[in-house]
Amino acid sequence: MTVQSRSPERLVHVPLGDRAYDILIGPGLLARAGGEITSRLKGRKAAIITDEHVAPLYLEALMDGLQTDGIEAVSLTLPAGEKTKSFDHLATVCDMVLAARIERNDAVIALGGGVIGDLAGFAAGIVRRGVRFVQIPTSLLSQVDSSVGGKTGVNSRHGKNLLGVFHQPDLVLADTSILDTLSPREFRAGYAEVAKYGLIDNPAFFEWLEKNWQKVFEGGPERIEAIAVSCQSKADVVVEDEREMGRRALLNLGHTFGHALEAATQYDSKRLVHGEGVAIGMVLAHEFSARLNLASPDDAKRVEEHLKAVGLPTKMSDIPGELPGADVLLDAIMQDKKVKGGKLTFILTRGIGQSFVADDVPSSEVLSFLKEKLAK
Amino acid sequence: MTVQSRSPERLVHVPLGDRAYDILIGPGLLARAGGEITSRLKGRKAAIITDEHVAPLYLEALMDGLQTDGIEAVSLTLPAGEKTKSFDHLATVCDMVLAARIERNDAVIALGGGVIGDLAGFAAGIVRRGVRFVQIPTSLLSQVDSSVGGKTGVNSRHGKNLLGVFHQPDLVLADTSILDTLSPREFRAGYAEVAKYGLIDNPAFFEWLEKNWQKVFEGGPERIEAIAVSCQSKADVVVEDEREMGRRALLNLGHTFGHALEAATQYDSKRLVHGEGVAIGMVLAHEFSARLNLASPDDAKRVEEHLKAVGLPTKMSDIPGELPGADVLLDAIMQDKKVKGGKLTFILTRGIGQSFVADDVPSSEVLSFLKEKLAK
Ligand SMILES: NC(=O)c1ccc[n+]([C@@H]2O[C@H](COP(=O)([O-])OP(=O)(O)OC[C@H]3O[C@@H](n4cnc5c(N)ncnc54)[C@H](O)[C@@H]3O)[C@@H](O)[C@H]2O)c1
Ligand SMILES: NC(=O)c1ccc[n+]([C@@H]2O[C@H](COP(=O)([O-])OP(=O)(O)OC[C@H]3O[C@@H](n4cnc5c(N)ncnc54)[C@H](O)[C@@H]3O)[C@@H](O)[C@H]2O)c1
Ligand SMILES: [Zn+2]
Ligand SMILES: [Zn+2]
């Protein structure tokens, strides 16, 4: 006879006053979504937004579970991929949510990765100037990052995530068993954001990851632990700085370079997905910090080695196809939203787990750094 | 020798914590816009959104004034009219604002009536998840109502204002001399909202209006006074209930019927403009309250007489063209956003200046009331 061990499920609470919410992390949450929602929200209607990869795998189970708990749900399945995060798709989602007569206490449910979460969250934030919002993140990246914190948005031809609102979810259900169907490449991309939390301000976590990353990939308690630590880190930052006036910018470690690379590859996921851009961007941020004599080059090497070990790209030349010149990349960086009055804001670091916001980085330094890196 | 009397300008402060702002009310503010903006905002770039009626009259003066104070401004002129409050136009505005590289501390400026204010404010709320926003309302309606309080939005095929965000302006400049070029019909429409503040909770103001409305129409100190009282009333309600969970709903007096009539006339401004819908809606709200034995029919008569005296439509048969049946109107009401869990929320009244929120109005009562009214 085996003794059932205590449930491995974890709960991270995000204490944001009247916008406070829970993040549940563990296996089998999808089937229980109805109960978790009805115990927290008043409405009994839901509009599920999902994508064509996730729908065949999990939509029916979710719909069934919701119905059991008396929630009337309709669904919309969109194409998968970053291109779906567009203003046109936002219009489609809003129209569907309104057609479903979702009222303020009813919910929009995002069932998918960060693309679906960002898009559906934006719609939930603007339909009737805000309806309830439940995140059921299905990619590792969305479980540890995009589903927490209330940033929503779509891309514009001028750049990534340039349109959006802050709209906190009312509940996040991170079902860790759902990740088993994620492609290894997407799992690795999400892992870049997990490593990011270590690099920002938690060197012990980075060290733990260097030792345990294989178990995180395999599943089991280490995966749940890594996701819970990540969510807790993100929640801490968000609570301190909900609207990104200061500290929250740290979460952009690796993202300034990463977004520029995503733009330079036209958001073509065959060439580069977000987390891969972040992986390369984090290595670049450490190298750039070393070049500015802020950190030791050894730290940059250590970051590169770990990310390489898990199978992530770590340099610009790892991206298949041609890249544009340094000036085009710099221009993309300047249009990114971390520019204040023309000056460049960057997340730099003094070493592993010692990143900080620098808001006076000369663009000439960035340009010559990029030129050097591209020449290699 | 004449002694210059003290400036007639009025200031209403909206104390919303870190979203607090000033409303300036008086003649000649347009020319001073640059100085008022630079003394309050950090950015030195602006994107002006206006419409084809207002642009030829005031755009150049505003651009000149901004330039004098060192603000680099670009402008976008859109078609006039309610149809401009669409998701498509929102996309156009956002794209223009991004192309102008407006950053978080720069401003979107709305130069126009409520249509431009609602649309530009929505764009300001979502570009980079929020940039600064300055309202220069040019219609009476927008000076007393839509420019204050942070509600922004566009219409959807499912109904009016169904998509939007709360995004408070950083400054409102209500130049009262600008109203001289407003058509008499639009001035009257805006006046309906002025009268609304009396009807909500200020019977003395309603009485003052019954005596002084002609001077308000002519201009001069009574106009400034009426606008200042209106802005103060609106500001009070907004501060108490920024996100419309309770008391703010009172501002919708007359609007549930009004919005249904606007929808029933396809937002065709030749037949009905917003303020006219509100005028008819306020009379209907008073009559409906009388029918429910909440108020005296005499009050409904008094409201009707005053609004008729200023030249506003006061009954559904005043609207040119065919109206749909009572059931279609009720359906429009049900889709309006003041529906909670299927029950009808209405602003009813116990008499002049004694309105209240009722959230349990049976739809059958509304239906038979509308049938009766349409039969007349
Ligand atoms: N809002 C925020 O704070 C925030 C933070 C970080 C990233 N983001 C955004 O998140 C997006 C990236 O998120 P993502 O990496 O999840 O991308 P994604 O949503 O495109 O998902 C990646 C791929 O995995 C598929 N997929 C997802 N879950 C699956 C599952 N369980 N099984 C099989 N396939 C599955 C998807 O269909 C997609 O093809 C970017 O747009 C980025 O800007 C937002
Ligand atoms: N956000 C809110 O809280 C709120 C509140 C009330 C109304 N509204 C919205 O406001 C809109 C109605 O506002 P509106 O009545 O100002 O409509 P509007 O913007 O269409 O202006 C009315 C007409 O007057 C013209 N005009 C404006 N100023 C002028 C001037 N000084 N000289 C000459 N012509 C001028 C406009 O071009 C337009 O043709 C509706 O869409 C309504 O939903 C919003
Ligand atoms: Zn990221
Ligand atoms: Zn109104």
mmCIF file with all atom_site columns, N, CA, C and O in Angstrom, chain A residues 87 91 95 98 101 103-104 126 128-129 151-152 156-158 162-164 244 335 337 339 341, chain B residues 87 91 95 98 101 103-104 126 128-129 151-152 156-158 162-164 244 335 337 339 341:
data_model
loop_
_atom_site.group_PDB
_atom_site.id
_atom_site.type_symbol
_atom_site.label_atom_id
_atom_site.label_alt_id
_atom_site.label_comp_id
_atom_site.label_asym_id
_atom_site.label_entity_id
_atom_site.label_seq_id
_atom_site.pdbx_PDB_ins_code
_atom_site.Cartn_x
_atom_site.Cartn_y
_atom_site.Cartn_z
_atom_site.occupancy
_atom_site.B_iso_or_equiv
_atom_site.pdbx_formal_charge
_atom_site.auth_seq_id
_atom_site.auth_comp_id
_atom_site.auth_asym_id
_atom_site.auth_atom_id
_atom_site.pdbx_PDB_model_num
ATOM 1   N N  . PHE A 1 87  ? -3.671  43.905 -34.189 1.00 0.00 ? 87  PHE A N  1
ATOM 2   C CA . PHE A 1 87  ? -4.869  44.702 -33.941 1.00 0.00 ? 87  PHE A CA 1
ATOM 3   C C  . PHE A 1 87  ? -6.088  44.091 -34.627 1.00 0.00 ? 87  PHE A C  1
ATOM 4   O O  . PHE A 1 87  ? -7.194  44.141 -34.096 1.00 0.00 ? 87  PHE A O  1
ATOM 5   N N  . ALA A 1 91  ? -9.622  42.924 -32.820 1.00 0.00 ? 91  ALA A N  1
ATOM 6   C CA . ALA A 1 91  ? -10.987 43.279 -33.218 1.00 0.00 ? 91  ALA A CA 1
ATOM 7   C C  . ALA A 1 91  ? -11.862 42.032 -33.275 1.00 0.00 ? 91  ALA A C  1
ATOM 8   O O  . ALA A 1 91  ? -13.007 42.028 -32.791 1.00 0.00 ? 91  ALA A O  1
ATOM 9   N N  . ASP A 1 95  ? -15.084 41.336 -30.829 1.00 0.00 ? 95  ASP A N  1
ATOM 10  C CA . ASP A 1 95  ? -16.393 41.131 -31.426 1.00 0.00 ? 95  ASP A CA 1
ATOM 11  C C  . ASP A 1 95  ? -17.011 39.827 -30.937 1.00 0.00 ? 95  ASP A C  1
ATOM 12  O O  . ASP A 1 95  ? -18.198 39.774 -30.596 1.00 0.00 ? 95  ASP A O  1
ATOM 13  N N  . LEU A 1 98  ? -18.162 40.218 -27.274 1.00 0.00 ? 98  LEU A N  1
ATOM 14  C CA . LEU A 1 98  ? -19.403 40.991 -27.184 1.00 0.00 ? 98  LEU A CA 1
ATOM 15  C C  . LEU A 1 98  ? -20.587 40.172 -27.699 1.00 0.00 ? 98  LEU A C  1
ATOM 16  O O  . LEU A 1 98  ? -21.678 40.214 -27.117 1.00 0.00 ? 98  LEU A O  1
ATOM 17  N N  . ARG A 1 101 ? -22.081 38.126 -25.311 1.00 0.00 ? 101 ARG A N  1
ATOM 18  C CA . ARG A 1 101 ? -22.709 38.898 -24.235 1.00 0.00 ? 101 ARG A CA 1
ATOM 19  C C  . ARG A 1 101 ? -22.025 38.703 -22.882 1.00 0.00 ? 101 ARG A C  1
ATOM 20  O O  . ARG A 1 101 ? -22.664 38.542 -21.828 1.00 0.00 ? 101 ARG A O  1
ATOM 21  N N  . GLU A 1 103 ? -20.506 39.923 -19.725 1.00 0.00 ? 103 GLU A N  1
ATOM 22  C CA . GLU A 1 103 ? -20.652 41.147 -18.955 1.00 0.00 ? 103 GLU A CA 1
ATOM 23  C C  . GLU A 1 103 ? -19.462 41.305 -18.003 1.00 0.00 ? 103 GLU A C  1
ATOM 24  O O  . GLU A 1 103 ? -18.565 40.470 -17.970 1.00 0.00 ? 103 GLU A O  1
ATOM 25  N N  . ARG A 1 104 ? -19.487 42.397 -17.225 1.00 0.00 ? 104 ARG A N  1
ATOM 26  C CA . ARG A 1 104 ? -18.306 42.727 -16.417 1.00 0.00 ? 104 ARG A CA 1
ATOM 27  C C  . ARG A 1 104 ? -17.841 41.624 -15.483 1.00 0.00 ? 104 ARG A C  1
ATOM 28  O O  . ARG A 1 104 ? -16.663 41.448 -15.247 1.00 0.00 ? 104 ARG A O  1
ATOM 29  N N  . ILE A 1 126 ? -10.457 45.781 -22.532 1.00 0.00 ? 126 ILE A N  1
ATOM 30  C CA . ILE A 1 126 ? -11.170 46.871 -23.218 1.00 0.00 ? 126 ILE A CA 1
ATOM 31  C C  . ILE A 1 126 ? -12.647 46.590 -23.469 1.00 0.00 ? 126 ILE A C  1
ATOM 32  O O  . ILE A 1 126 ? -13.411 47.527 -23.660 1.00 0.00 ? 126 ILE A O  1
ATOM 33  N N  . ARG A 1 128 ? -16.179 46.477 -22.627 1.00 0.00 ? 128 ARG A N  1
ATOM 34  C CA . ARG A 1 128 ? -16.915 47.123 -21.534 1.00 0.00 ? 128 ARG A CA 1
ATOM 35  C C  . ARG A 1 128 ? -15.954 47.777 -20.531 1.00 0.00 ? 128 ARG A C  1
ATOM 36  O O  . ARG A 1 128 ? -16.224 47.832 -19.342 1.00 0.00 ? 128 ARG A O  1
ATOM 37  N N  . ARG A 1 129 ? -14.815 48.245 -21.036 1.00 0.00 ? 129 ARG A N  1
ATOM 38  C CA . ARG A 1 129 ? -13.738 48.833 -20.224 1.00 0.00 ? 129 ARG A CA 1
ATOM 39  C C  . ARG A 1 129 ? -13.272 47.881 -19.115 1.00 0.00 ? 129 ARG A C  1
ATOM 40  O O  . ARG A 1 129 ? -12.881 48.305 -18.028 1.00 0.00 ? 129 ARG A O  1
ATOM 41  N N  . LYS A 1 151 ? 0.276   42.645 -17.846 1.00 0.00 ? 151 LYS A N  1
ATOM 42  C CA . LYS A 1 151 ? 0.629   43.307 -19.103 1.00 0.00 ? 151 LYS A CA 1
ATOM 43  C C  . LYS A 1 151 ? -0.036  42.558 -20.235 1.00 0.00 ? 151 LYS A C  1
ATOM 44  O O  . LYS A 1 151 ? 0.099   41.342 -20.357 1.00 0.00 ? 151 LYS A O  1
ATOM 45  N N  . THR A 1 152 ? -0.753  43.290 -21.063 1.00 0.00 ? 152 THR A N  1
ATOM 46  C CA . THR A 1 152 ? -1.382  42.666 -22.217 1.00 0.00 ? 152 THR A CA 1
ATOM 47  C C  . THR A 1 152 ? -1.005  43.488 -23.434 1.00 0.00 ? 152 THR A C  1
ATOM 48  O O  . THR A 1 152 ? -0.526  44.608 -23.298 1.00 0.00 ? 152 THR A O  1
ATOM 49  N N  . SER A 1 156 ? 2.585   46.132 -33.305 1.00 0.00 ? 156 SER A N  1
ATOM 50  C CA . SER A 1 156 ? 2.240   47.086 -34.353 1.00 0.00 ? 156 SER A CA 1
ATOM 51  C C  . SER A 1 156 ? 3.344   47.022 -35.385 1.00 0.00 ? 156 SER A C  1
ATOM 52  O O  . SER A 1 156 ? 4.409   46.451 -35.134 1.00 0.00 ? 156 SER A O  1
ATOM 53  N N  . ARG A 1 157 ? 3.110   47.596 -36.562 1.00 0.00 ? 157 ARG A N  1
ATOM 54  C CA . ARG A 1 157 ? 4.202   47.591 -37.537 1.00 0.00 ? 157 ARG A CA 1
ATOM 55  C C  . ARG A 1 157 ? 5.372   48.426 -37.032 1.00 0.00 ? 157 ARG A C  1
ATOM 56  O O  . ARG A 1 157 ? 6.481   48.332 -37.537 1.00 0.00 ? 157 ARG A O  1
ATOM 57  N N  . HIS A 1 158 ? 5.140   49.224 -35.991 1.00 0.00 ? 158 HIS A N  1
ATOM 58  C CA . HIS A 1 158 ? 6.230   50.013 -35.425 1.00 0.00 ? 158 HIS A CA 1
ATOM 59  C C  . HIS A 1 158 ? 7.035   49.251 -34.378 1.00 0.00 ? 158 HIS A C  1
ATOM 60  O O  . HIS A 1 158 ? 8.066   49.746 -33.922 1.00 0.00 ? 158 HIS A O  1
ATOM 61  N N  . LEU A 1 162 ? 3.476   47.317 -28.706 1.00 0.00 ? 162 LEU A N  1
ATOM 62  C CA . LEU A 1 162 ? 3.362   48.779 -28.585 1.00 0.00 ? 162 LEU A CA 1
ATOM 63  C C  . LEU A 1 162 ? 1.939   49.228 -28.265 1.00 0.00 ? 162 LEU A C  1
ATOM 64  O O  . LEU A 1 162 ? 1.714   50.373 -27.910 1.00 0.00 ? 162 LEU A O  1
ATOM 65  N N  . LEU A 1 163 ? 0.987   48.309 -28.372 1.00 0.00 ? 163 LEU A N  1
ATOM 66  C CA . LEU A 1 163 ? -0.390  48.655 -28.015 1.00 0.00 ? 163 LEU A CA 1
ATOM 67  C C  . LEU A 1 163 ? -0.882  47.676 -26.966 1.00 0.00 ? 163 LEU A C  1
ATOM 68  O O  . LEU A 1 163 ? -0.731  46.466 -27.139 1.00 0.00 ? 163 LEU A O  1
ATOM 69  N N  . GLY A 1 164 ? -1.475  48.186 -25.899 1.00 0.00 ? 164 GLY A N  1
ATOM 70  C CA . GLY A 1 164 ? -1.966  47.276 -24.876 1.00 0.00 ? 164 GLY A CA 1
ATOM 71  C C  . GLY A 1 164 ? -2.460  48.013 -23.648 1.00 0.00 ? 164 GLY A C  1
ATOM 72  O O  . GLY A 1 164 ? -2.510  49.242 -23.622 1.00 0.00 ? 164 GLY A O  1
ATOM 73  N N  . GLU A 1 244 ? 5.166   49.523 -14.082 1.00 0.00 ? 244 GLU A N  1
ATOM 74  C CA . GLU A 1 244 ? 6.481   49.640 -14.677 1.00 0.00 ? 244 GLU A CA 1
ATOM 75  C C  . GLU A 1 244 ? 7.004   51.067 -14.724 1.00 0.00 ? 244 GLU A C  1
ATOM 76  O O  . GLU A 1 244 ? 7.294   51.605 -15.790 1.00 0.00 ? 244 GLU A O  1
ATOM 77  N N  . GLN A 1 335 ? 13.074  52.442 -31.034 1.00 0.00 ? 335 GLN A N  1
ATOM 78  C CA . GLN A 1 335 ? 11.614  52.490 -31.117 1.00 0.00 ? 335 GLN A CA 1
ATOM 79  C C  . GLN A 1 335 ? 10.979  51.640 -30.008 1.00 0.00 ? 335 GLN A C  1
ATOM 80  O O  . GLN A 1 335 ? 9.800   51.743 -29.733 1.00 0.00 ? 335 GLN A O  1
ATOM 81  N N  . LYS A 1 337 ? 9.953   50.373 -26.260 1.00 0.00 ? 337 LYS A N  1
ATOM 82  C CA . LYS A 1 337 ? 9.346   51.332 -25.339 1.00 0.00 ? 337 LYS A CA 1
ATOM 83  C C  . LYS A 1 337 ? 10.197  51.718 -24.131 1.00 0.00 ? 337 LYS A C  1
ATOM 84  O O  . LYS A 1 337 ? 9.784   52.519 -23.312 1.00 0.00 ? 337 LYS A O  1
ATOM 85  N N  . VAL A 1 339 ? 12.641  53.670 -24.109 1.00 0.00 ? 339 VAL A N  1
ATOM 86  C CA . VAL A 1 339 ? 13.383  54.882 -24.457 1.00 0.00 ? 339 VAL A CA 1
ATOM 87  C C  . VAL A 1 339 ? 12.743  56.056 -23.725 1.00 0.00 ? 339 VAL A C  1
ATOM 88  O O  . VAL A 1 339 ? 11.532  56.226 -23.779 1.00 0.00 ? 339 VAL A O  1
ATOM 89  N N  . GLY A 1 341 ? 12.821  60.126 -23.474 1.00 0.00 ? 341 GLY A N  1
ATOM 90  C CA . GLY A 1 341 ? 13.339  61.394 -23.970 1.00 0.00 ? 341 GLY A CA 1
ATOM 91  C C  . GLY A 1 341 ? 14.550  61.215 -24.861 1.00 0.00 ? 341 GLY A C  1
ATOM 92  O O  . GLY A 1 341 ? 15.473  62.024 -24.844 1.00 0.00 ? 341 GLY A O  1
ATOM 93  N N  . PHE B 1 87  ? -13.424 51.110 -34.276 1.00 0.00 ? 87  PHE B N  1
ATOM 94  C CA . PHE B 1 87  ? -12.182 50.389 -34.053 1.00 0.00 ? 87  PHE B CA 1
ATOM 95  C C  . PHE B 1 87  ? -11.198 50.654 -35.198 1.00 0.00 ? 87  PHE B C  1
ATOM 96  O O  . PHE B 1 87  ? -9.992  50.738 -34.975 1.00 0.00 ? 87  PHE B O  1
ATOM 97  N N  . ALA B 1 91  ? -7.382  52.224 -34.860 1.00 0.00 ? 91  ALA B N  1
ATOM 98  C CA . ALA B 1 91  ? -6.141  51.686 -35.424 1.00 0.00 ? 91  ALA B CA 1
ATOM 99  C C  . ALA B 1 91  ? -5.363  52.793 -36.139 1.00 0.00 ? 91  ALA B C  1
ATOM 100 O O  . ALA B 1 91  ? -4.143  52.909 -35.983 1.00 0.00 ? 91  ALA B O  1
ATOM 101 N N  . ASP B 1 95  ? -1.674  54.167 -34.970 1.00 0.00 ? 95  ASP B N  1
ATOM 102 C CA . ASP B 1 95  ? -0.566  54.083 -35.900 1.00 0.00 ? 95  ASP B CA 1
ATOM 103 C C  . ASP B 1 95  ? 0.100   55.445 -36.079 1.00 0.00 ? 95  ASP B C  1
ATOM 104 O O  . ASP B 1 95  ? 1.333   55.559 -36.086 1.00 0.00 ? 95  ASP B O  1
ATOM 105 N N  . LEU B 1 98  ? 2.114   56.319 -32.937 1.00 0.00 ? 98  LEU B N  1
ATOM 106 C CA . LEU B 1 98  ? 3.376   55.577 -32.893 1.00 0.00 ? 98  LEU B CA 1
ATOM 107 C C  . LEU B 1 98  ? 4.360   56.107 -33.932 1.00 0.00 ? 98  LEU B C  1
ATOM 108 O O  . LEU B 1 98  ? 5.559   56.228 -33.659 1.00 0.00 ? 98  LEU B O  1
ATOM 109 N N  . ARG B 1 101 ? 6.337   58.815 -32.876 1.00 0.00 ? 101 ARG B N  1
ATOM 110 C CA . ARG B 1 101 ? 7.238   58.446 -31.783 1.00 0.00 ? 101 ARG B CA 1
ATOM 111 C C  . ARG B 1 101 ? 6.907   59.133 -30.465 1.00 0.00 ? 101 ARG B C  1
ATOM 112 O O  . ARG B 1 101 ? 7.790   59.604 -29.730 1.00 0.00 ? 101 ARG B O  1
ATOM 113 N N  . GLU B 1 103 ? 6.272   59.201 -26.814 1.00 0.00 ? 103 GLU B N  1
ATOM 114 C CA . GLU B 1 103 ? 6.680   58.334 -25.715 1.00 0.00 ? 103 GLU B CA 1
ATOM 115 C C  . GLU B 1 103 ? 5.771   58.564 -24.508 1.00 0.00 ? 103 GLU B C  1
ATOM 116 O O  . GLU B 1 103 ? 4.855   59.369 -24.550 1.00 0.00 ? 103 GLU B O  1
ATOM 117 N N  . ARG B 1 104 ? 6.045   57.830 -23.430 1.00 0.00 ? 104 ARG B N  1
ATOM 118 C CA . ARG B 1 104 ? 5.108   57.857 -22.292 1.00 0.00 ? 104 ARG B CA 1
ATOM 119 C C  . ARG B 1 104 ? 4.835   59.251 -21.727 1.00 0.00 ? 104 ARG B C  1
ATOM 120 O O  . ARG B 1 104 ? 3.741   59.538 -21.276 1.00 0.00 ? 104 ARG B O  1
ATOM 121 N N  . ILE B 1 126 ? -3.896  53.175 -24.771 1.00 0.00 ? 126 ILE B N  1
ATOM 122 C CA . ILE B 1 126 ? -3.328  51.879 -25.174 1.00 0.00 ? 126 ILE B CA 1
ATOM 123 C C  . ILE B 1 126 ? -1.970  51.983 -25.857 1.00 0.00 ? 126 ILE B C  1
ATOM 124 O O  . ILE B 1 126 ? -1.232  51.003 -25.888 1.00 0.00 ? 126 ILE B O  1
ATOM 125 N N  . ARG B 1 128 ? 1.672   52.225 -26.026 1.00 0.00 ? 128 ARG B N  1
ATOM 126 C CA . ARG B 1 128 ? 2.678   51.973 -24.989 1.00 0.00 ? 128 ARG B CA 1
ATOM 127 C C  . ARG B 1 128 ? 2.028   51.766 -23.612 1.00 0.00 ? 128 ARG B C  1
ATOM 128 O O  . ARG B 1 128 ? 2.582   52.144 -22.578 1.00 0.00 ? 128 ARG B O  1
ATOM 129 N N  . ARG B 1 129 ? 0.824   51.210 -23.625 1.00 0.00 ? 129 ARG B N  1
ATOM 130 C CA . ARG B 1 129 ? 0.011   51.002 -22.405 1.00 0.00 ? 129 ARG B CA 1
ATOM 131 C C  . ARG B 1 129 ? -0.217  52.304 -21.645 1.00 0.00 ? 129 ARG B C  1
ATOM 132 O O  . ARG B 1 129 ? -0.315  52.313 -20.409 1.00 0.00 ? 129 ARG B O  1
ATOM 133 N N  . LYS B 1 151 ? -13.278 58.280 -19.002 1.00 0.00 ? 151 LYS B N  1
ATOM 134 C CA . LYS B 1 151 ? -13.887 57.221 -19.809 1.00 0.00 ? 151 LYS B CA 1
ATOM 135 C C  . LYS B 1 151 ? -13.562 57.481 -21.260 1.00 0.00 ? 151 LYS B C  1
ATOM 136 O O  . LYS B 1 151 ? -13.799 58.572 -21.774 1.00 0.00 ? 151 LYS B O  1
ATOM 137 N N  . THR B 1 152 ? -13.039 56.461 -21.930 1.00 0.00 ? 152 THR B N  1
ATOM 138 C CA . THR B 1 152 ? -12.750 56.605 -23.348 1.00 0.00 ? 152 THR B CA 1
ATOM 139 C C  . THR B 1 152 ? -13.370 55.415 -24.059 1.00 0.00 ? 152 THR B C  1
ATOM 140 O O  . THR B 1 152 ? -13.729 54.432 -23.412 1.00 0.00 ? 152 THR B O  1
ATOM 141 N N  . SER B 1 156 ? -19.168 49.631 -31.123 1.00 0.00 ? 156 SER B N  1
ATOM 142 C CA . SER B 1 156 ? -19.052 48.350 -31.811 1.00 0.00 ? 156 SER B CA 1
ATOM 143 C C  . SER B 1 156 ? -20.388 48.097 -32.489 1.00 0.00 ? 156 SER B C  1
ATOM 144 O O  . SER B 1 156 ? -21.380 48.771 -32.190 1.00 0.00 ? 156 SER B O  1
ATOM 145 N N  . ARG B 1 157 ? -20.410 47.129 -33.408 1.00 0.00 ? 157 ARG B N  1
ATOM 146 C CA . ARG B 1 157 ? -21.716 46.834 -34.011 1.00 0.00 ? 157 ARG B CA 1
ATOM 147 C C  . ARG B 1 157 ? -22.695 46.299 -32.961 1.00 0.00 ? 157 ARG B C  1
ATOM 148 O O  . ARG B 1 157 ? -23.895 46.241 -33.193 1.00 0.00 ? 157 ARG B O  1
ATOM 149 N N  . HIS B 1 158 ? -22.156 45.921 -31.801 1.00 0.00 ? 158 HIS B N  1
ATOM 150 C CA . HIS B 1 158 ? -23.043 45.432 -30.751 1.00 0.00 ? 158 HIS B CA 1
ATOM 151 C C  . HIS B 1 158 ? -23.595 46.555 -29.876 1.00 0.00 ? 158 HIS B C  1
ATOM 152 O O  . HIS B 1 158 ? -24.478 46.317 -29.055 1.00 0.00 ? 158 HIS B O  1
ATOM 153 N N  . LEU B 1 162 ? -18.839 50.218 -26.345 1.00 0.00 ? 162 LEU B N  1
ATOM 154 C CA . LEU B 1 162 ? -18.636 48.889 -25.746 1.00 0.00 ? 162 LEU B CA 1
ATOM 155 C C  . LEU B 1 162 ? -17.160 48.514 -25.634 1.00 0.00 ? 162 LEU B C  1
ATOM 156 O O  . LEU B 1 162 ? -16.811 47.562 -24.952 1.00 0.00 ? 162 LEU B O  1
ATOM 157 N N  . LEU B 1 163 ? -16.301 49.273 -26.303 1.00 0.00 ? 163 LEU B N  1
ATOM 158 C CA . LEU B 1 163 ? -14.863 49.005 -26.196 1.00 0.00 ? 163 LEU B CA 1
ATOM 159 C C  . LEU B 1 163 ? -14.173 50.277 -25.716 1.00 0.00 ? 163 LEU B C  1
ATOM 160 O O  . LEU B 1 163 ? -14.424 51.353 -26.260 1.00 0.00 ? 163 LEU B O  1
ATOM 161 N N  . GLY B 1 164 ? -13.322 50.150 -24.722 1.00 0.00 ? 164 GLY B N  1
ATOM 162 C CA . GLY B 1 164 ? -12.639 51.347 -24.238 1.00 0.00 ? 164 GLY B CA 1
ATOM 163 C C  . GLY B 1 164 ? -11.813 51.061 -23.000 1.00 0.00 ? 164 GLY B C  1
ATOM 164 O O  . GLY B 1 164 ? -11.686 49.914 -22.572 1.00 0.00 ? 164 GLY B O  1
ATOM 165 N N  . GLU B 1 244 ? -16.735 53.437 -11.945 1.00 0.00 ? 244 GLU B N  1
ATOM 166 C CA . GLU B 1 244 ? -18.159 53.169 -12.127 1.00 0.00 ? 244 GLU B CA 1
ATOM 167 C C  . GLU B 1 244 ? -18.624 51.844 -11.528 1.00 0.00 ? 244 GLU B C  1
ATOM 168 O O  . GLU B 1 244 ? -19.160 50.983 -12.229 1.00 0.00 ? 244 GLU B O  1
ATOM 169 N N  . GLN B 1 335 ? -28.474 45.056 -24.178 1.00 0.00 ? 335 GLN B N  1
ATOM 170 C CA . GLN B 1 335 ? -27.076 44.905 -24.595 1.00 0.00 ? 335 GLN B CA 1
ATOM 171 C C  . GLN B 1 335 ? -26.225 46.054 -24.066 1.00 0.00 ? 335 GLN B C  1
ATOM 172 O O  . GLN B 1 335 ? -25.005 45.999 -24.091 1.00 0.00 ? 335 GLN B O  1
ATOM 173 N N  . LYS B 1 337 ? -24.331 48.525 -21.402 1.00 0.00 ? 337 LYS B N  1
ATOM 174 C CA . LYS B 1 337 ? -23.459 47.936 -20.384 1.00 0.00 ? 337 LYS B CA 1
ATOM 175 C C  . LYS B 1 337 ? -23.957 48.054 -18.945 1.00 0.00 ? 337 LYS B C  1
ATOM 176 O O  . LYS B 1 337 ? -23.310 47.586 -18.031 1.00 0.00 ? 337 LYS B O  1
ATOM 177 N N  . VAL B 1 339 ? -26.232 46.404 -17.625 1.00 0.00 ? 339 VAL B N  1
ATOM 178 C CA . VAL B 1 339 ? -26.980 45.178 -17.335 1.00 0.00 ? 339 VAL B CA 1
ATOM 179 C C  . VAL B 1 339 ? -26.108 44.313 -16.428 1.00 0.00 ? 339 VAL B C  1
ATOM 180 O O  . VAL B 1 339 ? -24.945 44.076 -16.724 1.00 0.00 ? 339 VAL B O  1
ATOM 181 N N  . GLY B 1 341 ? -25.870 40.628 -14.730 1.00 0.00 ? 341 GLY B N  1
ATOM 182 C CA . GLY B 1 341 ? -26.410 39.276 -14.621 1.00 0.00 ? 341 GLY B CA 1
ATOM 183 C C  . GLY B 1 341 ? -27.813 39.156 -15.185 1.00 0.00 ? 341 GLY B C  1
ATOM 184 O O  . GLY B 1 341 ? -28.643 38.438 -14.646 1.00 0.00 ? 341 GLY B O  1
#
